[in-house]
Tab-separated table of C-alpha atoms in Angstrom:
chain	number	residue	atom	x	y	z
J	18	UNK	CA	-17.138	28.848	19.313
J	19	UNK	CA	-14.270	26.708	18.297
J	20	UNK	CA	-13.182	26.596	14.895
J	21	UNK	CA	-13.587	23.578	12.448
J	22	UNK	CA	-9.864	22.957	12.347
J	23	UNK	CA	-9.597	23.096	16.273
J	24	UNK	CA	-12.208	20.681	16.073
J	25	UNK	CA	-11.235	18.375	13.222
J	26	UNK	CA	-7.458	18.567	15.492
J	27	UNK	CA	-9.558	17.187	18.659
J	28	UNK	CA	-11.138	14.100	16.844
J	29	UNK	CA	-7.934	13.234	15.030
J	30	UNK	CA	-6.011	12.955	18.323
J	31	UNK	CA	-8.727	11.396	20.165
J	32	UNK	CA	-9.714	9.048	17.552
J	33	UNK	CA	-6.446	7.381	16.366
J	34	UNK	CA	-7.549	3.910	15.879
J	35	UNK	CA	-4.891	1.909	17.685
J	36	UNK	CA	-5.084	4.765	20.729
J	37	UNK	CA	-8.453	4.310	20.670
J	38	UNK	CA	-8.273	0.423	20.784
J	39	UNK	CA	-5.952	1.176	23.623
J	40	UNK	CA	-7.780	3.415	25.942
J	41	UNK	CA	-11.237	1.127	25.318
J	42	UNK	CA	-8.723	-2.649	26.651
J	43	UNK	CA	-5.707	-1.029	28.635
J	44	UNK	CA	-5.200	1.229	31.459
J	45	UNK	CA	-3.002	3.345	29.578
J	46	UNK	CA	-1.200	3.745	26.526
J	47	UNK	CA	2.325	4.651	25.605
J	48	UNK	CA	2.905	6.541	22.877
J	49	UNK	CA	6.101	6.928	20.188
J	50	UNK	CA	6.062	8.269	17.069
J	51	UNK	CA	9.636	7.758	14.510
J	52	UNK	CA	8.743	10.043	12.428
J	53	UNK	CA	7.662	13.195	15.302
J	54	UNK	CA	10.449	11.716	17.258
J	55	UNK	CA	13.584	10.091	15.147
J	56	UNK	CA	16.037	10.463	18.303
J	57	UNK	CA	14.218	7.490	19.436
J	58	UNK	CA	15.369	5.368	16.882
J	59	UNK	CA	19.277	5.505	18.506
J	60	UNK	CA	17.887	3.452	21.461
J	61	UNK	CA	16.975	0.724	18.966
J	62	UNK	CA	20.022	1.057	17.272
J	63	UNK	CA	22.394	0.618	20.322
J	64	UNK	CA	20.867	-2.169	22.462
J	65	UNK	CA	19.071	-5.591	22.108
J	66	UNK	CA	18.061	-5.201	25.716
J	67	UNK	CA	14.693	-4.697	26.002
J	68	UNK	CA	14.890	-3.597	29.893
J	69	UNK	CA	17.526	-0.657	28.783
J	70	UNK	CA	14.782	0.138	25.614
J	71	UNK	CA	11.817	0.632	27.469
J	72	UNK	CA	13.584	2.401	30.837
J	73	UNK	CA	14.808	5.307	27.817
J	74	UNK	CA	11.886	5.745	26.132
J	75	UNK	CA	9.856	6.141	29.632
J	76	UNK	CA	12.667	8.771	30.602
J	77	UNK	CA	12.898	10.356	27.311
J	78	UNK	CA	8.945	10.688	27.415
J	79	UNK	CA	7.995	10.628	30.472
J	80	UNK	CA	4.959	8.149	29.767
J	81	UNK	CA	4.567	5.370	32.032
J	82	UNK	CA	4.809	1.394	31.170
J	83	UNK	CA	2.939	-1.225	33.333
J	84	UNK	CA	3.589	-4.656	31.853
J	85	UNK	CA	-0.105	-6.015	30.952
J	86	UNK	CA	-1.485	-2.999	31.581
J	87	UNK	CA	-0.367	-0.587	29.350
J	88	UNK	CA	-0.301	-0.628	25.482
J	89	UNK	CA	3.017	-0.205	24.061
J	90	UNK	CA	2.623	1.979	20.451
J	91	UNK	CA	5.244	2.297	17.535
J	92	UNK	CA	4.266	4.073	15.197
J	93	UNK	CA	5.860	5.010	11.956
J	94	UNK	CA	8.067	2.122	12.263
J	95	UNK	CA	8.621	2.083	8.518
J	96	UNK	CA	11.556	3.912	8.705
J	97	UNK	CA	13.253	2.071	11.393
J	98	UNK	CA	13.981	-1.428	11.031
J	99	UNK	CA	15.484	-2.163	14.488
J	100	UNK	CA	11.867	-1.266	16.186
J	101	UNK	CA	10.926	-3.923	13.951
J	102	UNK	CA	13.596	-6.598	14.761
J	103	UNK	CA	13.045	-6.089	18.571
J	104	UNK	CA	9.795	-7.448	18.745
J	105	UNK	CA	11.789	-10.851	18.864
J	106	UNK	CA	13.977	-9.645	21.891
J	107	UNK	CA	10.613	-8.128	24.021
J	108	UNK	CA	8.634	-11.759	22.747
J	109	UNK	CA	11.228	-13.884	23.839
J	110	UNK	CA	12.484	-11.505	27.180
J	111	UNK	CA	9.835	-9.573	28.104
J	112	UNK	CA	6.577	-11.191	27.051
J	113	UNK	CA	4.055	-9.721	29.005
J	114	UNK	CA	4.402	-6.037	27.489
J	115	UNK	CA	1.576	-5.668	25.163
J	116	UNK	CA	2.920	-4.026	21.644
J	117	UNK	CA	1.405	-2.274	18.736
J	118	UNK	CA	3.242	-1.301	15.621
J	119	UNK	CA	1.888	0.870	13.153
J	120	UNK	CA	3.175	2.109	9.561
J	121	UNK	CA	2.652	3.083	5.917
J	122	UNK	CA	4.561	0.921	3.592
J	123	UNK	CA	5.013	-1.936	5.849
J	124	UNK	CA	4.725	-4.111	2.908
J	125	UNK	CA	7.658	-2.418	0.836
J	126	UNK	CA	10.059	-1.587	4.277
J	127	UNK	CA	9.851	-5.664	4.934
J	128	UNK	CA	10.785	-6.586	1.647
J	129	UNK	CA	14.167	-5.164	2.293
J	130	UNK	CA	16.815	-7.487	2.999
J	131	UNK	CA	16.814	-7.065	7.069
J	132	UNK	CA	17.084	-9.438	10.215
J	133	UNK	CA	12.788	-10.555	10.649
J	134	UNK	CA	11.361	-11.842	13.785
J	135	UNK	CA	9.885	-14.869	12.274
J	136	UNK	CA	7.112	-16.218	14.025
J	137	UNK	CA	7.141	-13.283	16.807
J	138	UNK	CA	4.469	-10.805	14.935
J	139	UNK	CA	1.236	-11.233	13.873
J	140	UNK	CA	0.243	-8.534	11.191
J	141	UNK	CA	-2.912	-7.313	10.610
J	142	UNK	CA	-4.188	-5.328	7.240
J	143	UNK	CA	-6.111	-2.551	8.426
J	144	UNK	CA	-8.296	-1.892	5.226
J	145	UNK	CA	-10.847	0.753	4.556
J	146	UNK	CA	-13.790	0.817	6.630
J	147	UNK	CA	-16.391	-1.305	4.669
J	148	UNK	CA	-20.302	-0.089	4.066
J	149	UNK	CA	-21.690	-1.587	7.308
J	150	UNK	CA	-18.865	0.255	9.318
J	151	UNK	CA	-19.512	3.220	7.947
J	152	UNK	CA	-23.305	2.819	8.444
J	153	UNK	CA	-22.412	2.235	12.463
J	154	UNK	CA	-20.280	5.186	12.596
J	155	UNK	CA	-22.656	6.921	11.294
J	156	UNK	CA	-25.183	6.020	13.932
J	157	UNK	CA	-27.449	4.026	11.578
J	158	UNK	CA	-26.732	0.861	13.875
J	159	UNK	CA	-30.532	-0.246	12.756
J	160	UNK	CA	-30.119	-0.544	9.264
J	161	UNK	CA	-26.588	-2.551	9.886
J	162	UNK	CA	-28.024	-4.993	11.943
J	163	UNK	CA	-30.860	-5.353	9.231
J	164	UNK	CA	-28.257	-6.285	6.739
J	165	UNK	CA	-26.657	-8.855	9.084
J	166	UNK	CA	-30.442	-10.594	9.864
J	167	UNK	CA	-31.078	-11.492	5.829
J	168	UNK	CA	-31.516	-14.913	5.874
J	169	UNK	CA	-33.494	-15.710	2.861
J	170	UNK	CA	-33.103	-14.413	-0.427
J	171	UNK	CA	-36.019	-12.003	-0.956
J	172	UNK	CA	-36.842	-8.289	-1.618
J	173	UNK	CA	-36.164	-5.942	0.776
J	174	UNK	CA	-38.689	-3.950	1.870
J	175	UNK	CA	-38.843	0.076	0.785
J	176	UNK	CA	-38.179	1.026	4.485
J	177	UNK	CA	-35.113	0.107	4.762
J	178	UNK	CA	-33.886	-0.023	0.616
J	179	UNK	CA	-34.483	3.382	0.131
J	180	UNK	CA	-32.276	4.936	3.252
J	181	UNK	CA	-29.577	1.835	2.518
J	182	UNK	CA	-29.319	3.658	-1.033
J	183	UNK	CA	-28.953	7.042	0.066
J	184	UNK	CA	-26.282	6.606	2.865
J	185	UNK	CA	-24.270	4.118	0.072
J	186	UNK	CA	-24.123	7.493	-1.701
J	187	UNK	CA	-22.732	9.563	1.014
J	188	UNK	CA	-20.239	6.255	1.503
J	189	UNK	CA	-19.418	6.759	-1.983
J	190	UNK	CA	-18.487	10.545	-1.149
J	191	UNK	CA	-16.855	9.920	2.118
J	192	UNK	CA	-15.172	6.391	1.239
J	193	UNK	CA	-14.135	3.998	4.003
J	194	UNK	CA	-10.938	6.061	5.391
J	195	UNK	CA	-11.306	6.817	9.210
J	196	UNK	CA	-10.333	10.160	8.627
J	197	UNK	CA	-13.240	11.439	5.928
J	198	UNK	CA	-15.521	9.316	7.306
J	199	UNK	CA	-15.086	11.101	10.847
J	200	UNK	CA	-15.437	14.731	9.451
J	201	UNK	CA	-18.710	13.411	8.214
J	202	UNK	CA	-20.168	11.162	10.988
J	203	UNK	CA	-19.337	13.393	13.964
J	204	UNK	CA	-18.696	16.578	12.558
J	205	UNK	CA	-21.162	16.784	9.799
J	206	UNK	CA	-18.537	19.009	7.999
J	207	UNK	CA	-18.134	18.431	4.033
J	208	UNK	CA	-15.388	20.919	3.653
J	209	UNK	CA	-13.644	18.759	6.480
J	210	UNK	CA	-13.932	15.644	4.808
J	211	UNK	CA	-12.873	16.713	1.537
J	212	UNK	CA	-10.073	18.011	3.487
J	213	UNK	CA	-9.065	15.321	4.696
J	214	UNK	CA	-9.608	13.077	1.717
J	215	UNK	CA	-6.925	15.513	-0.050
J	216	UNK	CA	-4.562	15.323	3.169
J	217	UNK	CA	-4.420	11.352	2.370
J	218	UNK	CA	-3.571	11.828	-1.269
J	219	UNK	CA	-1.152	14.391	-0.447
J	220	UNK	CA	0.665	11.993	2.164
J	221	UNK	CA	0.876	9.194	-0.591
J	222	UNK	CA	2.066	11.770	-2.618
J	223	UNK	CA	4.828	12.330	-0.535
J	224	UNK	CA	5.290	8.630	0.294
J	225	UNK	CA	6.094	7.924	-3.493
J	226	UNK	CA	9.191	9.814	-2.931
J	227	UNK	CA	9.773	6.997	-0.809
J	228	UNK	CA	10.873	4.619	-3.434
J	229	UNK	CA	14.480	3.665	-3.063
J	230	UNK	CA	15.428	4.434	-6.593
J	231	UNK	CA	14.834	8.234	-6.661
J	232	UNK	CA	14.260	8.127	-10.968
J	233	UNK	CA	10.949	6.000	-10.664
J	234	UNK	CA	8.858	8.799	-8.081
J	235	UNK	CA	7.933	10.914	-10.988
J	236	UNK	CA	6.489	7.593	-12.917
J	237	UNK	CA	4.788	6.560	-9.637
J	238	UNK	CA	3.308	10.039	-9.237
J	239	UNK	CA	2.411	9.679	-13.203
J	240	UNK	CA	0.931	6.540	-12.416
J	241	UNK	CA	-1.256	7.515	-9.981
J	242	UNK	CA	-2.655	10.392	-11.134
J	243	UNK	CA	-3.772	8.321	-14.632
J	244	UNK	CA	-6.264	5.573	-12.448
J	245	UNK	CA	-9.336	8.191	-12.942
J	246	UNK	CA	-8.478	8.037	-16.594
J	247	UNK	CA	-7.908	4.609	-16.741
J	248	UNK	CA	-11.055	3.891	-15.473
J	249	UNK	CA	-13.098	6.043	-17.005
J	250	UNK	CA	-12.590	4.041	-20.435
J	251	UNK	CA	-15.156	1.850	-21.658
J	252	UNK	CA	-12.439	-0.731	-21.449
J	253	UNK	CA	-11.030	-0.503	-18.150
J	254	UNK	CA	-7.585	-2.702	-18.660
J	255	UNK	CA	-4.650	-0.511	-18.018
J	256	UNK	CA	-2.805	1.378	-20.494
J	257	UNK	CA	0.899	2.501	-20.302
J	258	UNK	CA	0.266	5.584	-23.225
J	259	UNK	CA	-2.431	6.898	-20.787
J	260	UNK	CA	-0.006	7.283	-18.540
J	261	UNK	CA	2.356	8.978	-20.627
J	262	UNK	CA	2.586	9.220	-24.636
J	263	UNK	CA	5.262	6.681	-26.007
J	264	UNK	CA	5.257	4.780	-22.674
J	265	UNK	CA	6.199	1.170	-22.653
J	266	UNK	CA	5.455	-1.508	-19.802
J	267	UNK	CA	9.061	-2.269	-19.024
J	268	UNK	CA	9.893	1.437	-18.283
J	269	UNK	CA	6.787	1.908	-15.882
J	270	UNK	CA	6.177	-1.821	-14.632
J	271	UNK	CA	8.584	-1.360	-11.639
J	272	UNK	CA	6.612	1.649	-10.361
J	273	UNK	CA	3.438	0.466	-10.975
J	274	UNK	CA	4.545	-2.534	-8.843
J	275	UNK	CA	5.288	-0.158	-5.832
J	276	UNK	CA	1.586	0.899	-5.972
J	277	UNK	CA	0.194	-2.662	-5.741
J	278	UNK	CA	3.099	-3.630	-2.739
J	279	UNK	CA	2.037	-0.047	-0.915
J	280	UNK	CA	-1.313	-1.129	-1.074
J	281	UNK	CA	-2.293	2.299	-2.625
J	282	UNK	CA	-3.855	-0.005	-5.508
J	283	UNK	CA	-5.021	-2.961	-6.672
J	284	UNK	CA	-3.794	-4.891	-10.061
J	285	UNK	CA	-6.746	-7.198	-10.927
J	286	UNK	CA	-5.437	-9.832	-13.840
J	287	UNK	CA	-7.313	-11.412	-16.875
J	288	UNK	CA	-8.083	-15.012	-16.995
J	289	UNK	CA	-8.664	-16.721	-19.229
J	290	UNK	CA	-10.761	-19.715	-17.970
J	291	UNK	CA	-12.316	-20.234	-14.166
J	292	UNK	CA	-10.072	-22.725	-13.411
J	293	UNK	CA	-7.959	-23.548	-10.647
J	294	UNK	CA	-5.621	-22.449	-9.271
J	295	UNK	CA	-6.808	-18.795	-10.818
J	296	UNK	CA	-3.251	-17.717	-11.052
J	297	UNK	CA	-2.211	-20.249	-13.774
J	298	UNK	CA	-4.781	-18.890	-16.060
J	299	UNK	CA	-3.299	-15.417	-15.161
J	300	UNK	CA	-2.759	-12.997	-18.374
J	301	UNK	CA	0.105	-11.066	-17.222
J	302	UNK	CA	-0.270	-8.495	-20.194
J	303	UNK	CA	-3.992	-7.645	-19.215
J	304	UNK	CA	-4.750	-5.865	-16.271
J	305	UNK	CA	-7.037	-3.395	-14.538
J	306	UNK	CA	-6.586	-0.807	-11.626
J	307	UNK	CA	-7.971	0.045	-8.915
J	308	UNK	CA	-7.430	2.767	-5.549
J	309	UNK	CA	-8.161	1.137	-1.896
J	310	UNK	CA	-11.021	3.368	-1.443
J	311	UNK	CA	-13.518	4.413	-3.403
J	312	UNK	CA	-13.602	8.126	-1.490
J	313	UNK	CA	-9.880	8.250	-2.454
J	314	UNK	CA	-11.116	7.189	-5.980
J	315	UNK	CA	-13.871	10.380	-6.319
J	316	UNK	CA	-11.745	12.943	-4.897
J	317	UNK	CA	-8.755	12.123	-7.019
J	318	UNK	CA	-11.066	12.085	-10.140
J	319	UNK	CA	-12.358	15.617	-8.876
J	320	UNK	CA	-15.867	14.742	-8.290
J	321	UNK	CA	-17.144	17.060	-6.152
J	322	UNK	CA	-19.597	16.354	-3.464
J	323	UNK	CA	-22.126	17.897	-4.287
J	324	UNK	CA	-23.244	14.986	-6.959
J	325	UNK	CA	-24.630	12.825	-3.647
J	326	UNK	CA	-27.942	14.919	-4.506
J	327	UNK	CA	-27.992	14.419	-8.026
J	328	UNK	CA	-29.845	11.468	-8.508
J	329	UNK	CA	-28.139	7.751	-9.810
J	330	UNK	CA	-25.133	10.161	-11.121
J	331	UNK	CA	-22.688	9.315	-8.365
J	332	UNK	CA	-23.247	5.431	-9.830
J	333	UNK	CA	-22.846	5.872	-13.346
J	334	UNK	CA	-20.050	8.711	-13.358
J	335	UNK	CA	-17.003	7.614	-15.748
J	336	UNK	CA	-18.729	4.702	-17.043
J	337	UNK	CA	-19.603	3.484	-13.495
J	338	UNK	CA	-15.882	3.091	-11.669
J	339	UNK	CA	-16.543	3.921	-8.293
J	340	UNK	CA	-19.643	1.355	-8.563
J	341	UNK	CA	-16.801	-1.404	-9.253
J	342	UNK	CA	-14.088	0.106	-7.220
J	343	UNK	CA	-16.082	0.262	-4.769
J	344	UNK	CA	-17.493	-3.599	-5.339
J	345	UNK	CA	-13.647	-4.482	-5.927
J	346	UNK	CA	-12.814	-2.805	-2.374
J	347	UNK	CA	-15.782	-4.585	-0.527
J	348	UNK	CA	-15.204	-8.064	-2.562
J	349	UNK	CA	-11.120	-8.172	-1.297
J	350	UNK	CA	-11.892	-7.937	2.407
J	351	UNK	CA	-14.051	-11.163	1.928
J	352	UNK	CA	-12.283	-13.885	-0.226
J	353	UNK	CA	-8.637	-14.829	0.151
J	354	UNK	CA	-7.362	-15.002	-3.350
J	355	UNK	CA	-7.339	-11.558	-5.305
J	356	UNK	CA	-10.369	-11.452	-7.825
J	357	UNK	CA	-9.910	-11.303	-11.998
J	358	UNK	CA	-11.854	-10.385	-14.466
J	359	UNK	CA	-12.372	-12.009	-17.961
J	360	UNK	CA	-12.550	-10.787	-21.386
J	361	UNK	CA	-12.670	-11.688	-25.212
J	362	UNK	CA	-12.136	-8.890	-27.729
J	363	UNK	CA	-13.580	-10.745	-30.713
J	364	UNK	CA	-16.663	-10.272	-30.172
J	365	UNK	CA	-16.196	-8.457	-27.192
J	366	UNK	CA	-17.268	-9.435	-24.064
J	367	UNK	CA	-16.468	-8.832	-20.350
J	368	UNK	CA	-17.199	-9.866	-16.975
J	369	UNK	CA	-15.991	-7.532	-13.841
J	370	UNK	CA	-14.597	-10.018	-11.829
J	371	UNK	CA	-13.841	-13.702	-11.290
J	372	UNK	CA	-14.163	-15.102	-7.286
J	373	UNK	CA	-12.542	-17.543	-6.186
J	374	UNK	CA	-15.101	-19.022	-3.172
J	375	UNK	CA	-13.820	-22.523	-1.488
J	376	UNK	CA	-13.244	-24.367	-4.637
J	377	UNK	CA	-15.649	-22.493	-6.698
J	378	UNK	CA	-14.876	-19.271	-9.626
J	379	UNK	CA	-18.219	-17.372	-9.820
J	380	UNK	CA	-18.327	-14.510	-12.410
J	381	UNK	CA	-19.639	-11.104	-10.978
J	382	UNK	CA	-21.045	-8.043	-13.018
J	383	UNK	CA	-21.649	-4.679	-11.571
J	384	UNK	CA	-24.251	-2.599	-12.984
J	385	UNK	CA	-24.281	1.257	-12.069
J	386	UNK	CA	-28.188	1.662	-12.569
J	387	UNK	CA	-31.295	-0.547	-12.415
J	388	UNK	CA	-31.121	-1.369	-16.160
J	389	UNK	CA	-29.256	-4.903	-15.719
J	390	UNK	CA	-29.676	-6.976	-18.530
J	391	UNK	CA	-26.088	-8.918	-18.680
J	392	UNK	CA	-24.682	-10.624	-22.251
J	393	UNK	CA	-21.541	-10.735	-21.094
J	394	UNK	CA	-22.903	-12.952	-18.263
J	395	UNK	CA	-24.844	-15.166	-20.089
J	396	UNK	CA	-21.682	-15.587	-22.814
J	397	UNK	CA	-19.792	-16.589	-19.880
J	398	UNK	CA	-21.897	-19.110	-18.778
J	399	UNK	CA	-22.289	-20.332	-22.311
J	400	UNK	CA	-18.784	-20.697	-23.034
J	401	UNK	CA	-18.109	-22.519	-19.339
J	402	UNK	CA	-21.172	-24.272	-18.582
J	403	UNK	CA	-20.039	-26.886	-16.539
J	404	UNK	CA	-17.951	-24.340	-14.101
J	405	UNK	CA	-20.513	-22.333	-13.593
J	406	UNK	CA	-22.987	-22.792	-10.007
J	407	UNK	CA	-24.251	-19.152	-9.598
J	408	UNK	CA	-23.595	-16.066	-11.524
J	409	UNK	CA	-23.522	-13.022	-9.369
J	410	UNK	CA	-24.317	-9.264	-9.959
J	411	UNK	CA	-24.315	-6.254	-7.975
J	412	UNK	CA	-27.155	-3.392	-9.529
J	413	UNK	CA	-29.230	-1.073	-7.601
J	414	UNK	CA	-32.153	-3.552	-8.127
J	415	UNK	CA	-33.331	-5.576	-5.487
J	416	UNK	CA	-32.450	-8.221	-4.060
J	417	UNK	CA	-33.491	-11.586	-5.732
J	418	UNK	CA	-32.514	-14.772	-7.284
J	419	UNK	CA	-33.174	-15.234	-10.953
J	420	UNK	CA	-32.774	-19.004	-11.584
J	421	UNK	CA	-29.176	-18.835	-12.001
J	422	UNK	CA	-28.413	-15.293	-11.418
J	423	UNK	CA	-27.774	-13.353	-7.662
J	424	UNK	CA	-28.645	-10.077	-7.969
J	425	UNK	CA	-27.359	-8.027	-4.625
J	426	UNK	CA	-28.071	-4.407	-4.369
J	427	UNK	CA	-24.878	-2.355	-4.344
J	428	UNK	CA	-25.069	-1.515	-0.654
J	429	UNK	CA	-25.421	-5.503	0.361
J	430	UNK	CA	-21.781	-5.786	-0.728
J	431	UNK	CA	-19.765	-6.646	1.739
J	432	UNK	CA	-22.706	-9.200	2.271
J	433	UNK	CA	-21.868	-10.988	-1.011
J	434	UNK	CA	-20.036	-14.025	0.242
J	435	UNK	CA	-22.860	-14.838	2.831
J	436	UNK	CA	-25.394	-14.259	0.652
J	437	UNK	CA	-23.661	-16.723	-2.342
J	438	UNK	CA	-23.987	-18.867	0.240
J	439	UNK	CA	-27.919	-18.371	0.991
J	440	UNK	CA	-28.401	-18.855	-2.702
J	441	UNK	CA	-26.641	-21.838	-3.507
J	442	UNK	CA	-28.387	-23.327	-0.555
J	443	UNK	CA	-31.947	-22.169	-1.752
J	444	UNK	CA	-30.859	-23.736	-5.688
J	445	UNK	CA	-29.826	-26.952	-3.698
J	446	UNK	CA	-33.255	-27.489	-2.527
């Protein structure tokens, strides 16, 4: 019998997601790694010629190129800004060679002053896999397409509420990374996953060493390690003295801006009013965290698996934070502009998040268990009456529309924005 590792190795290699987008729309695919492979970089470095390119990497590999035909992979192109900067030479010289780049800290390598191909790439943010992905890799195609056929705003029935709560459990175990959610779906291994949830921190980890200025990695690392903490306040807005004792923003604001350009995190703002544009009632002071994925989020935080079986206690661990990472996660994939949240200290009040939908703010509350009753919510809509078309929160109650109010259960997230839409409808009638 093979071993788990052999067969965690197997899926890993056949399951790379631009491979695997490869093999399903080319004949082939050609693959170079920069990082298993850094002599590659030098043909990059000494020619423009994308004939020359191409002809050494086939003879250095021994992989075969067929223009239209085969799909062309970078990856780990990070590191190598010339891969980067060809893309212009092969779009203008050589345009029917199909090319995929991949990379980790795209965002922070192209930020560095370097010749761009402008208007020669298209990028694409590959983000964690959502609820509904996860519910087709896990072979629950039926209760996906379920999801996607709501058309009215009603309760759902038990047979398909109940299992849509348990596997939104597991999701919260597994979170949407291809990796842990493979060494669940297909290899039904636990150990696995939680492997590879730790492999992905520990790559991060070694990313933040990254950083140009060598000083800030141990304030990045400090950082990081603090978002469990962070959120497990009743007051979620981030705190430099959790971080460290005695820390002050300007010492730590560089590397906390590293996270957000990495993508490792989100920085959600205060606002002060739902007005637009959102950013000019941005409080730059006030801010909350987030990870990308609320698996990342429960293994950092040491959770350990084993509280999927232990009733609601997955939802309402440390005061409910993977319930609004995991919202947060969901709720960015759908709307353009970056959601904030809004507060008042005296008397305090809070709502989650602020959306931005066409021309619209709509406040949104997330409630870890069924017991929903909102005054935050209803201050809100007190205080901006006039702004204010739906109110939106996300609870493990049904769903239903209370006058005003859109409750969507936790696992209809990444139906919110459709669903905002079925409700103003039905209030319009």
């Amino acid at each position: 019998m093979e071993s788990s590792a052999y067969n965690k190795n197997v899926i890993k290699k056949q399951k790379t997601p631009i491979k695997e987008f490869g093999k399903r729309y080319y004949d082939n695919t050609a693959y170079f790694n920069f990082d298993e492979n850094e002599e590659y970089k030098q043909f990059f470095e000494t020619t423009k010629d994308v004939d020359r390119i191409l002809q050494n990497l086939m003879l250095a590999s021994g992989q075969k190129i067929v223009p239209e035909k085969t799909l062309i992979i970078f990856d780990e192109v990070q590191d190598c800004p010339k891969v980067i900067n060809s893309m212009k030479y092969f779009c203008e010289n050589a345009p029917r060679y199909h090319i995929a780049c991949a990379g980790s800290l795209l965002g922070i390598a192209l930020a560095k002053p370097s010749s761009f191909p402008v208007g020669k790439v298209n990028f694409m943010q590959i983000d964690p896999m959502i609820f509904s992905e996860f519910l087709i890799a896990n072979g629950d195609e039926n209760l996906a397409a379920y999801l996607e056929s709501i058309e009215t705003i009603e309760p759902i029935p038990d047979a398909f509420f109940n299992p849509l709560y348990e596997k939104l459990k597991m999701y919260y175990v597994t979170g949407g990374m291809p990796e842990s959610v493979l060494m669940w779906t297909e290899a039904r291994d636990v150990s696995a996953m939680q492997e590879a949830l730790a492999g992905i921190i520990g790559a991060y980890e070694r990313d933040f060493a990254k950083h140009p200025n060598i000083s800030e990695f141990p304030k990045i690392s400090m950082i990081w390690k603090s978002i469990p903490s962070q959120l497990a306040r009743e007051n979620k807005k981030f705190i430099y003295k959790v971080v460290k004792e005695g820390a002050r923003a300007r010492e730590y604001e560089d590397a906390l801006q590293w996270l957000v350009e990495a993508r490792l995190v989100h920085r959600i703002y205060r606002s002060s009013a739902p007005g637009l544009p959102v950013a000019a009632y941005d409080d730059l002071s006030a801010f909350k965290i987030y990870l990308a994925d609320v698996g990342l989020l429960r293994r950092l935080a040491q959770l350990a698996p084993t509280a999927f079986g232990e009733g609601n206690r997955l939802f309402t661990e440390f005061k409910g934070a993977l319930s609004e990472n995991f919202v947060l996660q969901t709720l960015i994939t759908q709307f353009e502009v970056v959601p904030r949240y809004w507060a008042q200290s005296n008397p305090p009040y809070e709502v989650d998040f602020l959306i931005q939908r066409d021309n619209d703010i709509f406040p949104v509350e997330v409630k870890s268990e069924s017991n929903t009753s909102s005054k935050s919510l209803k201050k809100f809509k007190e205080l901006f009456p006039d702004k204010v078309k739906l109110r939106v929160r996300f609870s493990l109650d049904n769903l239903k529309l209370d006058d005003d109010v859109l409750n969507i259960p936790l696992f209809m997230a990444d139906q919110a924005d459709r669903l905002i839409g079925l409700a103003l409808e039905q209030r319009n009638r």
